[in-house]
Amino acid sequence: MNDFVHGIASFFGLTEPNVRVVFWGSLILCSVSGLVGTFTFLRKRALMGDVISHSVLPGIALAYMISHQKNPMYLIIGAVITGWVSTFLVDYITKNSKIKNDTAIALVLSVFFGIGVMLLVHIQHSGSGSQSGLDNFIFGKASAMTKADVWLFALAGSVIISVILIFFRGFSTISFDEAFAQSIGFPLDFLRFVLAIATVATVAMGVQAVGVVLMSALLITPAAAARFWTNKIGVLALLSVLFAGFSGVFGAAISYTYNGMPTGPWIVVVISLIALFSAFFGSKTGMTRSFLQRKQNDRKILIENTIKLFYGLTDAGNKLTKTFLFEDILNAGNMKVGTLKNGLNLLLKHRYITLSGNQYLITPSGFNEAKAIVRKHRLWELYISKFMNLDPDHVHDDAEGIEHIITPEIEKELEKELNFPKKDPHDSDIPY
């Protein structure tokens, strides 16, 4: 444990030149991947990220075979070409054949990755002295980066980030609704092409840190984790960059501490832990928040269903001083004994009713709550009866569910649309 802490502290101390190269290289590559991956995630193109990451391998191998050197510029150019060809083939096959998208993705991915592995094996047996290290692109090895590589990644990353910022509004719009984007004048094909090139270039750079096998995880997971914390696309992109950048440098630090372990798997493990934490505790769509929200909704529905019983018992408010036994309230509805006890306890907690001995009495504030929920119920019954031509006998169950989610704004619209009606379809008064 002490060795681990010492190794992490040594990495983030940035005292060694090679560590500084790995730190900045991982930070740049992963941060750019997080930003570009935001749109891949929102467009539900996660599998396309997998296709691109596997398809850059033959491009890297071909670039080496042609240039006979591991110049990162040549390798990235080769990776971008084969990566873009793979996306073109997937779209072409899907549009011009009966093969479905997932089948086309599996077909292109396996063919390109197979060719890439075959070319790498051929290079390794060619006897070339400069081929050492090419296999690091499969699982990633950030320690293989040089200072020149980092400068190249910084330059390419700056270009990609600038492109994303310039076309951010267009990319955001096509990510949610391409038809709407086209209808308001966005050049759909151009934006798709630019985004595809930015994605392919990002993957081509990122494979050096993460490897082709795990690159799609770095592209998708940061945005997926960020989605649990926000509904705003700008914040989503920023959180995705932060999560990806942190996982990049911390994963590289762990790989540095445990000498000989590839960087890619550790980066993916870190970002996966962030995604798991976000899934449980995310403030917007995390499972804990969803659970608490459901419990809160259940309490609200129980309160409203219980207080409605008093409205009927008080004869529409004409007998507010009348008290009721538990059995009177139970016989007024269809609640189970345990459910009604819970409902009454909640009403007492909110001071909607009082309890004296064994007698329950509704308070004025409780009666106002009861009147409000009854009004929503009867307005909705009248609305669906009038505009959906349903018989009055068939509107009660629908209104029972809808009444709990009608907001004050919707209630005002209903009143306006129905011209402030006095009676519901059953000829009962609508209380105001």
XYZ file of C-alpha atoms in Angstrom:
432
model
C 0.000 0.000 0.000
C 2.845 2.341 0.902
C 4.526 1.565 -2.428
C 1.290 2.415 -4.256
C 0.891 5.745 -2.440
C 4.564 6.551 -2.979
C 4.270 5.695 -6.700
C 1.172 7.863 -7.167
C 2.785 10.750 -5.287
C 5.931 10.383 -7.363
C 3.901 10.464 -10.609
C 1.940 13.586 -9.701
C 5.114 15.230 -8.446
C 6.090 15.470 -12.135
C 9.768 15.506 -11.258
C 10.869 13.115 -14.021
C 10.838 14.351 -17.649
C 9.252 11.120 -18.922
C 6.491 11.349 -16.308
C 5.692 14.906 -17.429
C 5.386 13.646 -21.016
C 3.013 10.847 -19.981
C 0.978 13.191 -17.758
C 0.386 15.841 -20.399
C -0.016 13.300 -23.216
C -2.660 11.300 -21.327
C -4.442 14.471 -20.192
C -4.672 15.855 -23.750
C -5.693 12.596 -25.444
C -8.332 11.656 -22.883
C -9.777 15.169 -22.537
C -10.258 15.508 -26.298
C -11.828 12.039 -26.368
C -14.263 13.091 -23.629
C -15.322 16.176 -25.581
C -15.801 14.433 -28.935
C -17.379 11.414 -27.257
C -20.159 13.649 -25.927
C -21.694 13.788 -29.383
C -20.994 10.117 -30.114
C -22.916 9.290 -26.935
C -25.799 11.693 -27.600
C -26.184 10.429 -31.196
C -26.341 6.839 -29.867
C -23.332 5.912 -32.031
C -21.432 3.995 -29.344
C -20.860 1.030 -31.627
C -19.476 3.326 -34.316
C -16.766 4.321 -31.820
C -15.914 0.634 -31.536
C -15.751 0.307 -35.328
C -13.467 3.328 -35.705
C -11.123 2.293 -32.902
C -10.645 -1.185 -34.358
C -10.410 0.104 -37.919
C -7.499 2.439 -37.279
C -5.188 -0.535 -36.653
C -4.664 -1.439 -40.357
C -4.081 2.257 -41.097
C -1.325 2.401 -38.477
C 0.273 -0.773 -39.841
C 0.048 0.389 -43.488
C 1.494 3.795 -42.592
C 4.461 2.058 -40.972
C 4.923 -0.342 -43.930
C 4.965 2.564 -46.378
C 7.118 4.985 -44.365
C 9.287 2.366 -42.562
C 9.279 4.539 -39.442
C 7.067 5.142 -36.396
C 6.562 8.832 -37.028
C 3.307 9.620 -35.163
C 2.228 12.025 -37.908
C 2.312 9.248 -40.521
C 0.644 6.767 -38.181
C -2.184 9.198 -37.364
C -2.749 9.980 -41.062
C -2.951 6.260 -41.840
C -5.308 5.706 -38.883
C -7.583 8.584 -39.910
C -7.869 7.262 -43.479
C -8.849 3.698 -42.549
C -11.032 4.940 -39.698
C -12.981 7.224 -42.020
C -13.255 4.457 -44.656
C -14.811 2.183 -42.002
C -17.509 4.737 -41.131
C -18.212 5.289 -44.819
C -18.542 1.531 -45.396
C -20.933 1.060 -42.460
C -23.210 3.861 -43.697
C -22.960 2.691 -47.336
C -23.777 -0.937 -46.523
C -26.705 0.091 -44.303
C -28.197 2.434 -46.923
C -27.651 0.271 -50.006
C -28.383 -3.244 -48.792
C -30.809 -5.142 -46.613
C -28.089 -5.609 -43.987
C -29.016 -3.843 -40.768
C -26.775 -1.326 -39.037
C -25.595 -3.613 -36.217
C -24.690 -6.341 -38.702
C -22.778 -3.880 -40.897
C -20.907 -2.627 -37.830
C -19.918 -6.154 -36.780
C -18.876 -6.973 -40.352
C -16.677 -3.911 -40.887
C -15.197 -4.036 -37.363
C -14.116 -7.666 -37.602
C -12.731 -7.353 -41.141
C -10.675 -4.221 -40.405
C -9.384 -5.499 -37.066
C -8.482 -8.849 -38.632
C -6.554 -7.109 -41.401
C -4.824 -4.910 -38.811
C -3.686 -7.873 -36.708
C -2.525 -9.721 -39.851
C -0.455 -6.712 -40.959
C 1.062 -6.319 -37.469
C 2.098 -9.994 -37.422
C 3.596 -9.569 -40.897
C 5.569 -6.523 -39.713
C 6.829 -8.357 -36.629
C 8.147 -11.190 -38.822
C 9.640 -8.879 -41.411
C 12.834 -8.464 -39.416
C 12.564 -4.673 -39.358
C 14.446 -3.267 -36.383
C 12.180 -0.263 -36.039
C 8.872 -2.145 -35.653
C 9.251 -2.609 -31.882
C 6.367 -1.011 -29.991
C 3.719 -1.111 -32.719
C 1.821 -3.801 -30.803
C 1.371 -1.233 -27.990
C -1.436 0.244 -30.072
C -3.592 -2.790 -29.275
C -3.720 -2.217 -25.487
C -2.131 1.217 -25.284
C 1.077 2.316 -23.599
C 1.303 5.959 -22.658
C 4.923 5.551 -21.550
C 5.863 5.050 -25.202
C 4.995 8.688 -25.921
C 7.750 11.207 -26.573
C 7.877 14.972 -26.081
C 7.405 15.443 -29.834
C 4.291 13.208 -29.692
C 2.786 15.394 -26.950
C 3.339 18.555 -28.964
C 1.714 16.899 -31.974
C -1.247 15.740 -29.841
C -1.562 19.241 -28.357
C -1.674 20.782 -31.838
C -4.141 18.238 -33.228
C -6.221 18.412 -30.036
C -6.411 22.206 -30.270
C -7.689 21.940 -33.840
C -10.329 19.370 -32.849
C -11.470 21.406 -29.827
C -11.688 24.550 -31.986
C -13.808 22.707 -34.562
C -16.123 21.371 -31.834
C -16.552 24.853 -30.316
C -17.185 26.492 -33.702
C -19.849 23.961 -34.692
C -21.082 23.234 -31.148
C -24.631 24.448 -31.795
C -24.913 22.477 -35.013
C -23.466 19.314 -33.506
C -25.812 19.670 -30.521
C -28.856 20.057 -32.738
C -28.107 17.085 -35.019
C -27.354 14.986 -31.945
C -30.944 15.349 -30.746
C -32.992 15.679 -33.938
C -31.442 15.578 -37.417
C -34.748 16.281 -39.164
C -35.300 19.416 -37.081
C -31.703 20.539 -37.679
C -32.212 20.221 -41.431
C -35.563 22.019 -41.317
C -34.012 25.132 -39.725
C -31.194 25.282 -42.258
C -28.253 23.393 -40.755
C -26.082 21.687 -43.451
C -26.696 18.162 -42.223
C -24.270 16.266 -44.478
C -21.476 18.772 -43.823
C -21.915 18.614 -40.040
C -22.010 14.815 -40.108
C -18.801 14.750 -42.174
C -16.949 17.207 -39.917
C -18.043 15.362 -36.765
C -17.021 12.017 -38.273
C -13.559 13.358 -39.159
C -13.146 14.869 -35.671
C -14.159 11.530 -34.114
C -11.824 9.500 -36.312
C -8.900 11.874 -35.651
C -9.551 11.698 -31.898
C -9.603 7.915 -31.947
C -6.437 7.835 -34.067
C -4.638 9.903 -31.416
C -6.169 8.187 -28.393
C -5.211 4.634 -29.308
C -1.611 5.325 -28.253
C -2.771 5.813 -24.664
C -5.699 3.395 -24.450
C -5.272 1.009 -27.394
C -7.693 0.064 -30.141
C -9.452 -2.551 -28.017
C -10.564 -0.122 -25.294
C -10.714 3.195 -27.152
C -14.484 3.087 -27.604
C -14.853 2.910 -23.807
C -12.898 6.154 -23.434
C -15.068 7.725 -26.117
C -18.430 6.782 -24.589
C -18.015 6.183 -20.843
C -17.103 9.777 -19.765
C -20.213 11.210 -21.439
C -22.363 8.372 -20.077
C -21.089 9.120 -16.561
C -21.662 12.859 -16.991
C -25.247 12.242 -18.128
C -26.147 11.112 -14.596
C -25.268 14.613 -13.290
C -26.844 17.036 -15.755
C -29.456 17.611 -18.444
C -27.585 20.533 -20.053
C -25.406 19.677 -23.026
C -22.783 22.328 -22.247
C -22.318 21.027 -18.698
C -22.425 17.463 -20.033
C -19.521 18.171 -22.384
C -17.523 19.904 -19.625
C -18.050 17.065 -17.127
C -17.194 14.517 -19.806
C -13.881 16.297 -20.425
C -13.132 16.448 -16.674
C -13.967 12.776 -16.096
C -11.948 11.658 -19.124
C -8.964 13.858 -18.234
C -8.919 12.644 -14.630
C -9.181 8.987 -15.657
C -6.378 9.516 -18.188
C -3.819 10.899 -15.748
C -4.864 8.691 -12.802
C -4.898 5.560 -14.977
C -1.436 6.478 -16.285
C -0.282 7.030 -12.685
C -1.409 3.537 -11.653
C 0.252 2.061 -14.734
C 3.443 3.953 -13.790
C 3.267 2.624 -10.222
C 2.824 -0.992 -11.297
C 5.620 -1.176 -13.822
C 4.920 -3.298 -16.880
C 1.126 -2.937 -16.868
C -0.515 -1.356 -19.961
C -2.056 2.078 -19.559
C -5.293 1.507 -21.453
C -6.962 -0.996 -19.109
C -6.184 1.167 -16.045
C -7.638 4.267 -17.701
C -10.771 2.336 -18.561
C -10.988 0.906 -15.024
C -10.812 4.425 -13.526
C -13.427 5.897 -15.859
C -15.626 2.839 -15.294
C -15.475 3.404 -11.511
C -16.458 7.047 -12.079
C -19.379 5.883 -14.244
C -20.439 3.347 -11.588
C -20.346 5.994 -8.845
C -22.307 8.380 -11.091
C -24.907 5.707 -11.852
C -25.620 5.323 -8.138
C -25.243 8.897 -6.899
C -25.723 11.151 -9.951
C -27.802 14.195 -9.008
C -30.065 14.050 -12.080
C -30.651 10.475 -13.186
C -28.660 8.453 -10.656
C -30.346 5.397 -9.173
C -30.335 6.834 -5.631
C -32.037 10.046 -6.783
C -34.526 8.064 -8.881
C -35.339 5.877 -5.864
C -35.845 8.896 -3.613
C -37.927 10.603 -6.309
C -40.176 7.544 -6.595
C -40.609 7.428 -2.816
C -41.472 11.138 -2.800
C -44.021 10.647 -5.579
C -45.535 7.674 -3.749
C -45.931 9.816 -0.601
C -47.510 12.647 -2.615
C -50.008 10.286 -4.251
C -50.859 8.675 -0.895
C -51.437 12.100 0.702
C -53.677 13.230 -2.163
C -55.653 9.986 -2.289
C -56.202 10.049 1.480
C -57.185 13.719 1.708
C -59.713 13.159 -1.116
C -61.635 10.797 1.162
C -62.264 13.645 3.602
C -63.684 15.836 0.803
C -66.497 13.359 0.234
C -67.052 12.770 3.944
C -67.368 16.498 4.633
C -70.087 16.813 1.973
C -68.029 19.104 -0.270
C -66.952 21.318 2.588
C -70.320 21.911 4.167
C -69.433 20.011 7.360
C -65.848 20.993 8.140
C -66.480 20.623 11.870
C -67.580 17.001 11.545
C -65.194 14.367 12.935
C -64.692 10.813 11.661
C -63.603 7.476 13.035
C -60.946 5.428 11.271
C -63.644 2.990 10.134
C -65.643 5.857 8.544
C -62.629 6.886 6.459
C -61.811 3.267 5.563
C -65.358 2.659 4.309
C -65.243 5.844 2.185
C -62.565 4.414 -0.155
C -60.854 1.266 -1.347
C -57.622 1.576 0.651
C -56.109 -1.236 2.650
C -55.892 -0.724 6.415
C -52.093 -0.377 6.470
C -52.063 2.025 3.518
C -54.754 4.208 5.091
C -52.867 4.316 8.412
C -49.749 5.495 6.578
C -51.798 8.081 4.676
C -53.389 9.433 7.853
C -49.999 9.669 9.559
C -48.716 11.734 6.626
C -51.775 14.022 6.804
C -51.185 14.516 10.546
C -47.526 15.306 9.840
C -48.539 17.971 7.301
C -51.293 19.243 9.656
C -53.976 18.589 7.055
C -55.997 16.786 9.752
C -56.058 16.643 13.535
C -56.665 13.667 15.807
C -58.523 13.980 19.099
C -59.009 10.655 20.874
C -60.073 8.412 18.012
C -61.722 11.203 15.997
C -60.156 12.721 12.861
C -60.980 16.303 11.789
C -59.840 17.952 8.535
C -58.201 21.382 8.907
C -58.872 24.367 6.579
C -55.489 23.870 4.868
C -56.267 20.183 4.474
C -59.617 21.002 2.931
C -57.940 23.333 0.415
C -55.607 20.477 -0.591
C -58.568 18.117 -0.932
C -60.470 20.652 -3.013
C -57.479 21.146 -5.327
C -57.030 17.439 -6.086
C -60.773 16.932 -6.613
C -60.823 19.936 -8.972
C -57.965 18.492 -11.070
C -59.687 15.110 -11.168
C -63.002 16.512 -12.375
C -61.424 18.932 -14.875
C -59.525 16.074 -16.482
C -62.617 13.887 -16.549
C -64.491 16.645 -18.370
C -61.607 17.295 -20.763
C -61.219 13.692 -21.974
C -64.987 13.268 -22.068
C -65.388 16.363 -24.245
C -62.352 16.109 -26.534
C -61.900 12.327 -26.742
C -65.611 11.514 -26.835
C -65.382 9.027 -23.965
C -68.469 8.062 -22.010
C -68.563 9.446 -18.440
C -68.397 5.888 -17.135
C -64.950 5.436 -18.716
C -63.126 8.566 -17.567
C -62.646 7.990 -13.826
C -59.696 5.563 -13.936
C -57.741 7.736 -16.366
C -58.324 10.825 -14.202
C -57.205 8.917 -11.073
C -53.717 8.584 -12.567
C -53.412 11.965 -14.278
C -54.659 14.134 -11.385
C -51.391 13.663 -9.470
C -49.148 15.047 -12.238
C -51.249 18.005 -13.395
C -49.190 21.132 -12.732
C -50.728 24.542 -11.874
C -49.888 25.680 -15.417
C -51.740 22.728 -16.986
C -54.641 23.257 -14.585
C -54.994 26.874 -15.755
C -54.917 25.759 -19.393
C -57.625 23.170 -18.686
C -59.835 25.773 -17.024
C -59.333 28.147 -19.942
C -59.915 25.450 -22.583
C -63.085 24.254 -20.842
C -64.272 27.839 -20.134
C -64.216 27.465 -16.338
C -66.865 24.723 -16.135
C -69.111 24.319 -13.092
C -70.003 20.623 -13.506
C -68.024 17.464 -14.377
C -69.342 14.673 -16.694
C -71.129 13.088 -13.713
C -72.923 16.415 -13.006
C -70.939 16.908 -9.791
C -69.737 20.395 -8.826
C -66.160 21.328 -9.735
C -64.775 23.087 -6.634
C -62.837 26.365 -7.093
